[in-house]
Tab-separated table of C-alpha atoms in Angstrom:
chain	number	residue	atom	x	y	z
A	1	UNK	CA	-0.212	0.083	0.239
A	2	UNK	CA	1.359	3.638	-0.786
A	3	UNK	CA	2.031	6.459	1.197
A	4	UNK	CA	2.517	10.211	0.798
A	5	UNK	CA	5.492	10.565	1.606
A	6	UNK	CA	7.441	7.323	-0.447
A	7	UNK	CA	4.921	8.640	-3.192
A	8	UNK	CA	6.601	12.257	-3.122
A	9	UNK	CA	10.163	11.105	-2.656
A	10	UNK	CA	9.314	9.050	-6.038
A	11	UNK	CA	7.563	11.649	-7.710
A	12	UNK	CA	10.452	14.027	-7.105
A	13	UNK	CA	13.876	11.995	-6.968
A	14	UNK	CA	12.450	9.900	-10.534
A	15	UNK	CA	13.663	6.905	-8.694
A	16	UNK	CA	12.919	4.018	-6.600
A	17	UNK	CA	14.929	3.662	-3.055
A	18	UNK	CA	14.173	1.490	-0.510
A	19	UNK	CA	12.493	3.036	1.999
A	20	UNK	CA	11.349	3.253	5.875
A	21	UNK	CA	9.794	-0.003	6.440
A	22	UNK	CA	12.485	-2.104	4.174
A	23	UNK	CA	15.182	-0.692	5.600
A	24	UNK	CA	13.842	-1.291	9.364
A	25	UNK	CA	13.050	-5.264	8.022
A	26	UNK	CA	16.438	-5.825	6.324
A	27	UNK	CA	18.322	-4.502	9.729
A	28	UNK	CA	16.164	-6.358	12.154
A	29	UNK	CA	16.221	-9.631	9.890
A	30	UNK	CA	20.127	-9.308	9.903
A	31	UNK	CA	20.534	-8.382	13.379
A	32	UNK	CA	22.581	-5.420	12.229
A	33	UNK	CA	19.845	-2.734	14.077
A	34	UNK	CA	21.575	-4.200	17.472
A	35	UNK	CA	24.697	-3.749	16.021
A	36	UNK	CA	24.314	-0.191	15.310
A	37	UNK	CA	25.259	3.141	17.164
A	38	UNK	CA	22.141	3.743	17.845
A	39	UNK	CA	21.451	0.648	19.608
A	40	UNK	CA	24.459	0.537	21.635
A	41	UNK	CA	23.424	4.047	22.602
A	42	UNK	CA	20.046	3.208	24.020
A	43	UNK	CA	21.185	-0.040	25.559
A	44	UNK	CA	23.525	1.964	28.140
A	45	UNK	CA	20.216	2.639	30.002
A	46	UNK	CA	19.260	-1.074	29.806
A	47	UNK	CA	21.206	-2.135	33.651
A	48	UNK	CA	19.222	0.216	35.846
A	49	UNK	CA	16.762	2.010	33.516
A	50	UNK	CA	13.323	1.166	31.739
A	51	UNK	CA	13.274	0.859	27.480
A	52	UNK	CA	10.415	2.452	26.811
A	53	UNK	CA	8.767	2.042	22.778
A	54	UNK	CA	6.292	4.741	21.521
A	55	UNK	CA	4.550	4.379	18.145
A	56	UNK	CA	1.553	3.069	16.454
A	57	UNK	CA	0.594	-0.178	17.128
A	58	UNK	CA	-0.590	-1.309	13.738
A	59	UNK	CA	-0.136	-3.442	10.713
A	60	UNK	CA	-1.331	-0.941	8.445
A	61	UNK	CA	2.185	-0.679	6.612
A	62	UNK	CA	2.078	3.184	6.873
A	63	UNK	CA	3.613	4.094	9.897
A	64	UNK	CA	4.959	1.121	11.364
A	65	UNK	CA	4.429	-2.432	11.571
A	66	UNK	CA	3.133	-5.107	14.269
A	67	UNK	CA	5.503	-7.526	13.473
A	68	UNK	CA	8.863	-5.071	13.233
A	69	UNK	CA	7.496	-3.766	17.194
A	70	UNK	CA	7.717	-7.622	17.590
A	71	UNK	CA	11.025	-8.223	16.721
A	72	UNK	CA	11.765	-5.349	18.831
A	73	UNK	CA	10.850	-6.418	21.633
A	74	UNK	CA	12.563	-10.130	21.480
A	75	UNK	CA	15.644	-8.598	20.312
A	76	UNK	CA	16.049	-6.072	22.957
A	77	UNK	CA	14.975	-8.148	25.712
A	78	UNK	CA	18.139	-10.832	24.274
A	79	UNK	CA	20.209	-7.831	23.580
A	80	UNK	CA	20.198	-6.751	27.451
A	81	UNK	CA	16.486	-4.816	27.829
A	82	UNK	CA	15.220	-5.949	31.811
A	83	UNK	CA	12.342	-3.748	31.972
A	84	UNK	CA	10.343	-2.473	29.034
A	85	UNK	CA	7.270	-0.627	28.618
A	86	UNK	CA	5.504	-0.119	25.357
A	87	UNK	CA	3.183	2.831	24.907
A	88	UNK	CA	0.971	2.482	22.384
A	89	UNK	CA	-1.447	4.460	19.396
A	90	UNK	CA	-4.050	2.934	18.207
A	91	UNK	CA	-5.103	3.157	14.293
A	92	UNK	CA	-8.150	3.137	12.472
A	93	UNK	CA	-6.924	4.869	9.772
A	94	UNK	CA	-4.616	2.932	7.409
A	95	UNK	CA	-6.234	-0.389	9.022
A	96	UNK	CA	-9.985	-1.213	10.118
A	97	UNK	CA	-11.649	0.137	12.717
A	98	UNK	CA	-11.877	-1.688	15.774
A	99	UNK	CA	-8.422	-3.569	14.875
A	100	UNK	CA	-6.577	-1.791	17.660
A	101	UNK	CA	-8.333	-4.884	20.273
A	102	UNK	CA	-6.521	-7.932	18.147
A	103	UNK	CA	-3.452	-5.906	17.808
A	104	UNK	CA	-3.031	-4.890	21.713
A	105	UNK	CA	-4.182	-8.673	23.043
A	106	UNK	CA	-1.075	-9.626	20.218
A	107	UNK	CA	1.262	-7.344	22.183
A	108	UNK	CA	-0.180	-8.483	25.622
A	109	UNK	CA	0.857	-12.163	24.765
A	110	UNK	CA	4.181	-11.455	23.332
A	111	UNK	CA	4.794	-9.333	26.786
A	112	UNK	CA	3.536	-11.984	28.979
A	113	UNK	CA	5.911	-14.371	27.233
A	114	UNK	CA	8.658	-12.263	28.003
A	115	UNK	CA	7.373	-11.938	32.049
A	116	UNK	CA	8.145	-15.784	31.737
A	117	UNK	CA	11.382	-15.398	30.782
A	118	UNK	CA	11.964	-12.789	33.256
A	119	UNK	CA	11.434	-9.467	31.219
A	120	UNK	CA	9.487	-6.896	33.398
A	121	UNK	CA	7.728	-6.058	30.394
A	122	UNK	CA	4.556	-4.034	30.501
A	123	UNK	CA	2.032	-1.852	28.432
A	124	UNK	CA	2.225	1.756	30.059
A	125	UNK	CA	0.003	4.299	28.531
A	126	UNK	CA	-2.465	4.476	24.654
A	127	UNK	CA	-4.225	6.717	22.709
A	128	UNK	CA	-6.236	7.035	19.381
A	129	UNK	CA	-3.511	8.525	16.548
A	130	UNK	CA	-5.026	11.432	15.647
A	131	UNK	CA	-5.850	12.525	19.225
A	132	UNK	CA	-2.525	11.696	21.057
A	133	UNK	CA	1.096	11.923	20.044
A	134	UNK	CA	0.682	11.510	15.823
A	135	UNK	CA	-0.125	15.532	15.213
A	136	UNK	CA	2.307	16.425	12.378
A	137	UNK	CA	3.790	20.040	10.729
A	138	UNK	CA	3.190	21.505	14.352
A	139	UNK	CA	-0.571	21.495	13.532
A	140	UNK	CA	-2.014	20.709	16.852
A	141	UNK	CA	0.593	20.782	19.684
A	142	UNK	CA	-2.245	19.582	22.193
A	143	UNK	CA	-2.094	16.475	20.671
A	144	UNK	CA	1.662	15.827	21.825
A	145	UNK	CA	1.065	17.121	25.061
A	146	UNK	CA	-1.611	14.819	25.574
A	147	UNK	CA	0.843	11.332	24.676
A	148	UNK	CA	3.386	13.629	26.464
A	149	UNK	CA	1.208	13.758	29.970
A	150	UNK	CA	0.344	9.854	29.387
A	151	UNK	CA	3.948	8.523	28.519
A	152	UNK	CA	6.399	10.511	30.682
A	153	UNK	CA	3.896	12.022	33.542
A	154	UNK	CA	2.095	9.034	34.140
A	155	UNK	CA	-0.972	11.192	34.081
A	156	UNK	CA	-4.740	11.043	31.817
A	157	UNK	CA	-7.946	11.505	32.287
A	158	UNK	CA	-8.790	7.370	31.851
A	159	UNK	CA	-6.831	4.925	33.987
A	160	UNK	CA	-6.600	0.996	33.755
A	161	UNK	CA	-5.297	-1.878	35.131
A	162	UNK	CA	-5.195	-3.876	31.974
A	163	UNK	CA	-4.684	-2.598	28.316
A	164	UNK	CA	-7.020	-4.609	26.243
A	165	UNK	CA	-10.050	-3.562	28.684
A	166	UNK	CA	-8.657	0.010	28.634
A	167	UNK	CA	-9.438	-0.094	24.681
A	168	UNK	CA	-12.299	-2.370	24.586
A	169	UNK	CA	-14.373	0.587	27.111
A	170	UNK	CA	-12.963	3.660	25.378
A	171	UNK	CA	-14.025	2.806	21.870
A	172	UNK	CA	-17.386	3.039	23.301
A	173	UNK	CA	-17.283	6.846	23.512
A	174	UNK	CA	-14.564	7.222	20.562
A	175	UNK	CA	-13.349	5.261	17.323
A	176	UNK	CA	-9.628	4.067	17.314
A	177	UNK	CA	-8.230	6.850	15.461
A	178	UNK	CA	-9.491	9.194	18.414
A	179	UNK	CA	-9.240	7.008	21.407
A	180	UNK	CA	-8.776	9.595	24.624
A	181	UNK	CA	-5.215	8.860	26.152
A	182	UNK	CA	-5.085	6.351	29.171
A	183	UNK	CA	-2.371	5.043	31.800
A	184	UNK	CA	-2.109	1.601	32.678
A	185	UNK	CA	-2.092	1.797	36.872
A	186	UNK	CA	-1.132	-0.737	39.645
A	187	UNK	CA	-2.876	-1.862	42.762
A	188	UNK	CA	-2.175	1.427	44.480
A	189	UNK	CA	-3.611	3.392	41.368
A	190	UNK	CA	-0.173	4.296	40.604
A	191	UNK	CA	1.325	4.337	36.734
A	192	UNK	CA	3.248	1.112	36.106
A	193	UNK	CA	5.476	3.182	33.061
A	194	UNK	CA	6.228	7.127	33.215
A	195	UNK	CA	9.343	7.790	31.558
A	196	UNK	CA	12.018	9.402	34.167
A	197	UNK	CA	15.638	10.060	34.578
A	198	UNK	CA	18.113	7.238	33.248
A	199	UNK	CA	15.525	5.569	30.651
A	200	UNK	CA	15.682	5.054	27.202
A	201	UNK	CA	13.270	5.384	24.630
A	202	UNK	CA	12.876	4.387	21.393
A	203	UNK	CA	9.855	5.720	18.695
A	204	UNK	CA	9.767	2.794	16.593
A	205	UNK	CA	7.088	3.828	13.900
A	206	UNK	CA	9.323	4.600	10.582
A	207	UNK	CA	7.828	7.287	9.342
A	208	UNK	CA	8.547	10.042	9.741
A	209	UNK	CA	6.455	12.773	9.692
A	210	UNK	CA	3.917	11.799	12.446
A	211	UNK	CA	7.260	11.155	14.924
A	212	UNK	CA	8.775	14.639	14.313
A	213	UNK	CA	7.001	16.661	17.126
A	214	UNK	CA	7.483	14.133	19.771
A	215	UNK	CA	11.389	14.076	19.130
A	216	UNK	CA	11.549	17.964	19.029
A	217	UNK	CA	9.546	17.504	22.720
A	218	UNK	CA	11.949	14.180	23.710
A	219	UNK	CA	15.312	15.930	22.273
A	220	UNK	CA	15.605	20.118	22.711
A	221	UNK	CA	16.594	21.065	25.572
A	222	UNK	CA	15.040	24.619	24.881
A	223	UNK	CA	11.550	23.628	24.043
A	224	UNK	CA	8.340	26.278	24.443
A	225	UNK	CA	5.519	24.104	22.382
A	226	UNK	CA	3.868	23.575	25.600
A	227	UNK	CA	4.683	22.854	29.110
A	228	UNK	CA	6.909	19.460	29.787
A	229	UNK	CA	6.475	19.859	33.338
A	230	UNK	CA	9.486	17.249	34.023
A	231	UNK	CA	12.186	16.591	31.058
A	232	UNK	CA	13.953	13.684	32.230
A	233	UNK	CA	17.417	12.780	30.808
A	234	UNK	CA	16.941	9.936	28.349
A	235	UNK	CA	18.652	8.195	25.777
A	236	UNK	CA	16.120	8.561	23.030
A	237	UNK	CA	16.718	6.985	19.498
A	238	UNK	CA	14.258	7.408	16.423
A	239	UNK	CA	13.636	3.789	14.694
A	240	UNK	CA	15.099	6.149	11.755
A	241	UNK	CA	16.157	9.702	11.693
A	242	UNK	CA	12.942	11.625	10.842
A	243	UNK	CA	14.414	14.689	9.560
A	244	UNK	CA	17.577	14.341	7.849
A	245	UNK	CA	17.604	18.668	7.794
A	246	UNK	CA	17.468	18.961	11.506
A	247	UNK	CA	19.222	15.898	12.319
A	248	UNK	CA	16.572	14.768	14.121
A	249	UNK	CA	16.683	12.363	16.481
A	250	UNK	CA	20.365	12.793	16.749
A	251	UNK	CA	20.417	9.275	17.291
A	252	UNK	CA	18.732	6.352	15.203
A	253	UNK	CA	18.418	2.791	14.944
A	254	UNK	CA	18.140	2.437	11.313
A	255	UNK	CA	20.217	5.010	8.835
A	256	UNK	CA	17.968	6.546	6.101
A	257	UNK	CA	18.526	6.155	2.510
A	258	UNK	CA	20.686	8.743	0.818
A	259	UNK	CA	17.845	10.660	-2.038
A	260	UNK	CA	20.605	12.694	-3.944
A	261	UNK	CA	20.397	14.306	-7.447
A	262	UNK	CA	16.258	15.045	-7.296
A	263	UNK	CA	14.460	16.878	-10.592
A	264	UNK	CA	14.035	19.931	-8.263
A	265	UNK	CA	17.718	20.522	-7.722
A	266	UNK	CA	18.297	19.565	-11.501
A	267	UNK	CA	15.683	22.060	-12.682
A	268	UNK	CA	16.638	24.548	-10.633
A	269	UNK	CA	20.183	24.659	-11.029
A	270	UNK	CA	19.578	24.883	-15.050
A	271	UNK	CA	17.355	27.924	-14.282
A	272	UNK	CA	13.457	26.463	-13.959
A	273	UNK	CA	11.501	29.043	-11.416
A	274	UNK	CA	9.600	26.816	-8.917
A	275	UNK	CA	6.888	27.593	-7.184
A	276	UNK	CA	5.374	24.766	-4.258
A	277	UNK	CA	1.965	25.449	-2.547
A	278	UNK	CA	0.000	23.243	-0.512
A	279	UNK	CA	-1.944	23.525	2.833
A	280	UNK	CA	-0.325	22.403	6.133
A	281	UNK	CA	-0.990	18.868	6.232
A	282	UNK	CA	0.918	18.111	2.331
A	283	UNK	CA	2.952	21.111	2.692
A	284	UNK	CA	6.112	18.946	3.199
A	285	UNK	CA	5.068	16.450	0.603
A	286	UNK	CA	5.390	19.387	-2.261
A	287	UNK	CA	8.577	20.506	-0.597
A	288	UNK	CA	10.552	18.225	1.862
A	289	UNK	CA	9.898	14.935	0.542
A	290	UNK	CA	9.618	16.039	-3.367
A	291	UNK	CA	13.484	17.399	-2.551
A	292	UNK	CA	14.317	14.210	-0.929
A	293	UNK	CA	13.882	14.636	2.863
A	294	UNK	CA	15.339	17.793	2.531
A	295	UNK	CA	14.063	21.087	3.946
A	296	UNK	CA	14.769	24.788	2.073
A	297	UNK	CA	15.721	25.857	-0.964
A	298	UNK	CA	17.936	24.758	-3.959
A	299	UNK	CA	18.099	28.713	-5.206
A	300	UNK	CA	15.924	30.957	-2.840
A	301	UNK	CA	15.781	33.418	-5.871
A	302	UNK	CA	14.360	30.756	-8.151
A	303	UNK	CA	11.846	29.258	-6.032
A	304	UNK	CA	8.879	30.097	-3.566
A	305	UNK	CA	7.331	27.566	-1.434
A	306	UNK	CA	3.402	28.909	0.285
A	307	UNK	CA	1.874	27.195	3.268
A	308	UNK	CA	-1.660	27.368	3.983
A	309	UNK	CA	-2.669	26.891	7.444
A	310	UNK	CA	-4.893	24.171	7.672
A	311	UNK	CA	-7.975	23.896	10.051
A	312	UNK	CA	-7.203	23.281	13.681
A	313	UNK	CA	-8.649	20.978	16.305
A	314	UNK	CA	-11.417	19.648	13.709
A	315	UNK	CA	-11.839	16.185	11.776
A	316	UNK	CA	-11.535	16.903	8.605
A	317	UNK	CA	-15.077	15.896	7.465
A	318	UNK	CA	-16.459	18.592	9.167
A	319	UNK	CA	-14.399	21.016	6.898
A	320	UNK	CA	-14.247	19.072	3.753
A	321	UNK	CA	-13.706	21.651	1.077
A	322	UNK	CA	-10.301	22.282	3.454
A	323	UNK	CA	-7.869	24.636	1.844
A	324	UNK	CA	-8.225	23.121	-1.837
A	325	UNK	CA	-9.826	26.877	-3.071
A	326	UNK	CA	-7.418	28.656	-1.289
A	327	UNK	CA	-4.355	26.643	-3.267
A	328	UNK	CA	-6.021	26.742	-6.569
A	329	UNK	CA	-6.214	30.337	-6.799
A	330	UNK	CA	-2.671	30.511	-5.323
A	331	UNK	CA	-1.786	28.769	-8.232
A	332	UNK	CA	-3.413	30.374	-10.388
A	333	UNK	CA	-2.038	33.489	-9.277
A	334	UNK	CA	1.118	32.333	-9.754
A	335	UNK	CA	0.495	31.150	-13.106
A	336	UNK	CA	-0.916	34.110	-14.587
A	337	UNK	CA	1.761	36.068	-12.679
A	338	UNK	CA	4.898	34.944	-15.328
A	339	UNK	CA	7.271	34.520	-12.371
A	340	UNK	CA	7.603	31.045	-12.705
A	341	UNK	CA	8.145	27.396	-15.161
A	342	UNK	CA	6.761	25.240	-13.107
A	343	UNK	CA	3.783	25.417	-10.183
A	344	UNK	CA	3.834	22.359	-7.918
A	345	UNK	CA	0.398	21.877	-5.776
A	346	UNK	CA	-1.403	19.263	-3.771
A	347	UNK	CA	-4.690	19.098	-3.379
A	348	UNK	CA	-5.061	16.594	-0.202
A	349	UNK	CA	-9.260	16.419	0.247
A	350	UNK	CA	-9.647	13.147	-1.388
A	351	UNK	CA	-6.969	11.710	1.097
A	352	UNK	CA	-7.676	13.599	4.316
A	353	UNK	CA	-11.509	13.495	3.982
A	354	UNK	CA	-11.179	9.505	2.968
A	355	UNK	CA	-9.352	8.519	5.867
A	356	UNK	CA	-12.500	9.481	8.269
A	357	UNK	CA	-14.723	7.232	6.162
A	358	UNK	CA	-17.471	9.646	6.088
A	359	UNK	CA	-18.770	8.965	2.236
A	360	UNK	CA	-20.844	12.418	1.843
A	361	UNK	CA	-18.106	14.621	3.379
A	362	UNK	CA	-15.999	12.574	0.775
A	363	UNK	CA	-17.961	13.805	-2.367
A	364	UNK	CA	-17.626	17.188	-0.920
A	365	UNK	CA	-14.316	17.075	-0.806
A	366	UNK	CA	-13.868	15.300	-4.249
A	367	UNK	CA	-16.142	18.801	-5.626
A	368	UNK	CA	-13.878	21.091	-3.767
A	369	UNK	CA	-10.575	19.272	-5.449
A	370	UNK	CA	-12.144	19.574	-8.691
A	371	UNK	CA	-12.936	23.076	-8.730
A	372	UNK	CA	-9.482	23.591	-7.698
A	373	UNK	CA	-8.167	21.836	-10.466
A	374	UNK	CA	-10.280	23.377	-12.814
A	375	UNK	CA	-9.319	27.028	-11.205
A	376	UNK	CA	-5.606	25.715	-12.178
A	377	UNK	CA	-6.284	24.046	-15.823
A	378	UNK	CA	-7.989	27.677	-16.639
A	379	UNK	CA	-5.208	29.575	-16.003
A	380	UNK	CA	-2.770	27.097	-17.836
A	381	UNK	CA	-5.012	27.580	-20.459
A	382	UNK	CA	-4.644	31.174	-20.421
A	383	UNK	CA	-0.824	31.453	-20.682
A	384	UNK	CA	-0.183	28.537	-22.895
A	385	UNK	CA	1.132	26.193	-20.591
A	386	UNK	CA	1.089	22.445	-19.697
A	387	UNK	CA	-0.817	20.541	-17.121
A	388	UNK	CA	0.094	17.302	-15.073
A	389	UNK	CA	-2.584	15.926	-12.618
A	390	UNK	CA	-2.274	12.781	-10.978
A	391	UNK	CA	-2.328	11.485	-7.497
A	392	UNK	CA	0.606	10.029	-4.955
A	393	UNK	CA	-1.657	6.942	-3.840
A	394	UNK	CA	-5.618	6.391	-3.904
A	395	UNK	CA	-8.044	6.711	-0.920
A	396	UNK	CA	-11.481	8.377	-1.576
A	397	UNK	CA	-12.659	6.415	-4.868
A	398	UNK	CA	-13.101	3.436	-2.817
A	399	UNK	CA	-14.864	4.055	0.531
A	400	UNK	CA	-15.984	0.568	1.010
A	401	UNK	CA	-14.671	-2.611	1.978
A	402	UNK	CA	-15.030	-5.455	-0.204
A	403	UNK	CA	-14.926	-9.152	-0.809
A	404	UNK	CA	-12.857	-10.896	-3.146
A	405	UNK	CA	-15.119	-10.621	-6.001
A	406	UNK	CA	-15.567	-6.839	-5.201
A	407	UNK	CA	-18.604	-6.421	-3.924
A	408	UNK	CA	-19.276	-4.479	-0.639
A	409	UNK	CA	-18.962	-6.117	2.731
A	410	UNK	CA	-21.862	-5.606	5.464
A	411	UNK	CA	-21.615	-5.799	9.231
A	412	UNK	CA	-23.838	-7.727	11.499
A	413	UNK	CA	-26.491	-4.780	11.813
A	414	UNK	CA	-26.482	-4.783	7.640
A	415	UNK	CA	-24.314	-1.397	7.780
A	416	UNK	CA	-21.897	-1.056	5.216
A	417	UNK	CA	-18.313	-1.745	6.536
A	418	UNK	CA	-16.320	1.843	5.463
A	419	UNK	CA	-12.758	1.715	4.467
A	420	UNK	CA	-10.439	4.270	5.647
A	421	UNK	CA	-7.429	3.460	4.805
A	422	UNK	CA	-5.588	3.957	1.243
A	423	UNK	CA	-5.809	2.106	-1.423
A	424	UNK	CA	-3.805	-0.249	-3.827
A	425	UNK	CA	-4.925	1.227	-7.249
A	426	UNK	CA	-3.006	2.319	-9.514
A	427	UNK	CA	-3.353	6.721	-10.408
A	428	UNK	CA	-4.579	7.821	-13.120
A	429	UNK	CA	-2.115	10.289	-14.545
A	430	UNK	CA	-3.262	13.197	-17.275
A	431	UNK	CA	-1.038	15.411	-19.114
A	432	UNK	CA	-2.201	18.389	-21.590
A	433	UNK	CA	-2.703	22.073	-22.398
A	434	UNK	CA	-2.038	24.364	-25.342
A	435	UNK	CA	1.253	24.608	-24.603
A	436	UNK	CA	2.019	20.729	-25.469
A	437	UNK	CA	4.003	20.433	-28.683
A	438	UNK	CA	2.125	18.452	-31.757
A	439	UNK	CA	2.331	14.901	-31.462
A	440	UNK	CA	3.989	14.371	-27.713
A	441	UNK	CA	2.140	11.323	-26.805
A	442	UNK	CA	2.398	8.593	-24.123
A	443	UNK	CA	4.980	5.599	-24.616
A	444	UNK	CA	3.601	2.198	-25.301
A	445	UNK	CA	6.917	0.620	-24.246
A	446	UNK	CA	6.544	1.550	-20.611
A	447	UNK	CA	3.849	-0.752	-19.401
A	448	UNK	CA	4.870	-0.785	-15.788
A	449	UNK	CA	4.996	3.167	-15.412
A	450	UNK	CA	4.622	4.626	-12.150
A	451	UNK	CA	5.247	7.856	-9.714
A	452	UNK	CA	9.108	7.749	-10.245
A	453	UNK	CA	8.195	8.128	-14.359
A	454	UNK	CA	6.838	11.524	-13.235
A	455	UNK	CA	9.887	12.980	-12.970
A	456	UNK	CA	11.838	12.347	-16.333
A	457	UNK	CA	8.258	12.911	-17.893
A	458	UNK	CA	8.358	17.103	-16.409
A	459	UNK	CA	12.123	17.098	-17.196
A	460	UNK	CA	11.312	16.159	-21.134
A	461	UNK	CA	8.517	19.140	-20.694
A	462	UNK	CA	10.518	21.464	-19.240
A	463	UNK	CA	13.130	20.633	-22.630
A	464	UNK	CA	15.567	18.484	-20.759
A	465	UNK	CA	16.674	14.997	-21.002
A	466	UNK	CA	16.583	13.029	-17.754
A	467	UNK	CA	19.676	11.398	-15.769
A	468	UNK	CA	19.859	7.845	-17.310
A	469	UNK	CA	19.461	6.010	-13.932
A	470	UNK	CA	16.215	7.990	-13.525
A	471	UNK	CA	12.872	5.677	-14.392
A	472	UNK	CA	12.330	6.394	-17.920
A	473	UNK	CA	9.873	8.932	-19.467
A	474	UNK	CA	6.171	8.740	-20.176
A	475	UNK	CA	6.085	10.310	-23.190
A	476	UNK	CA	7.520	10.214	-26.997
């Protein structure tokens, strides 16, 4: 299943790189993860401290994977961890809502097996991914604070002695994505796993965007986004380094891929001026991820990046139009200004509202996206330009779960089973506009063309030939 970060890496870099999940799989399978500097760093806390593992409990494979957490639990205990606490976030976004209960039962079973071997291993806290910890792009620091209070301070509005019971009970008031934070307490009502001085912490998500904010809170001495109350002296490592530009976190278990020579770098150095715009939830995708996990400009005189703030504090289905029209209008203005050779935008409605599972809201979202695209295409028509329209993955085109024959699935009450995750369908690509030279057409010898072929295609449309190691262009 595709995700937005890997998709934008491929769209911008023109090549396919071994990415987060694959890199982690290789490191775990070979055992090299336990030989690296990152693991050696955290293991110095194992003798006297606790190892805390924080991340998304899911087998969706978009931000994390259940089997990787299981292997890390097993491997850490075999490499000296004597006391382990798991702080999980429930999914329901990249996987079915309600699947959290099964995942928690699986981890509880694994932890019970570790306890039989003499390891003090327990679940310490939890909460839903969209309400606890996993905010991104500094959209809502309260989300991170709710996680901090539970994970570090051991404080939350809900307390339970059993994690499975916690999830089952809290699902009566919220779905998996929005479960309120809770802590596990002992018979004296005391939290079993707050993070304290001398402990080690690993954030086990391999995907970066929803871990960066927590990483800042765990690592930065000078931090003012919320009152941390306590800032424990810990050894912290990410599963990967989440931001190469910020060098954050400074310690990590698996080294990131080196994505060099992206298409934007090539074009900018050849004088092509670029405008990139999206709202907050996808701004990093059309800038940082597009440019090979690199922040900033290659040449500030030729580039302009515009971020339109996303709505804060509400679910996207309550404002399904999001910032589509604003993005379309900013793109239109950039096109009509004649200041830029390339205008790049991401219109996020189909993805973000699709994740909510609200079909009626998703219809509104897709109509808003259509309106925004029309604004842009009309501007392209006015200046005699070329358009390329595609997507980094599917979501809103299929909103219900289906059986093997493609028929919708219903629950025991006769209600449609809603699909909130990305899909595995190929995405379309459309190329046109008055500036397209006569005779340009899609090649018929690239049958497996995908996102990585788009970079060479765009370079062709600007009048350049892509580097030889890029995936081939889609046009002739």
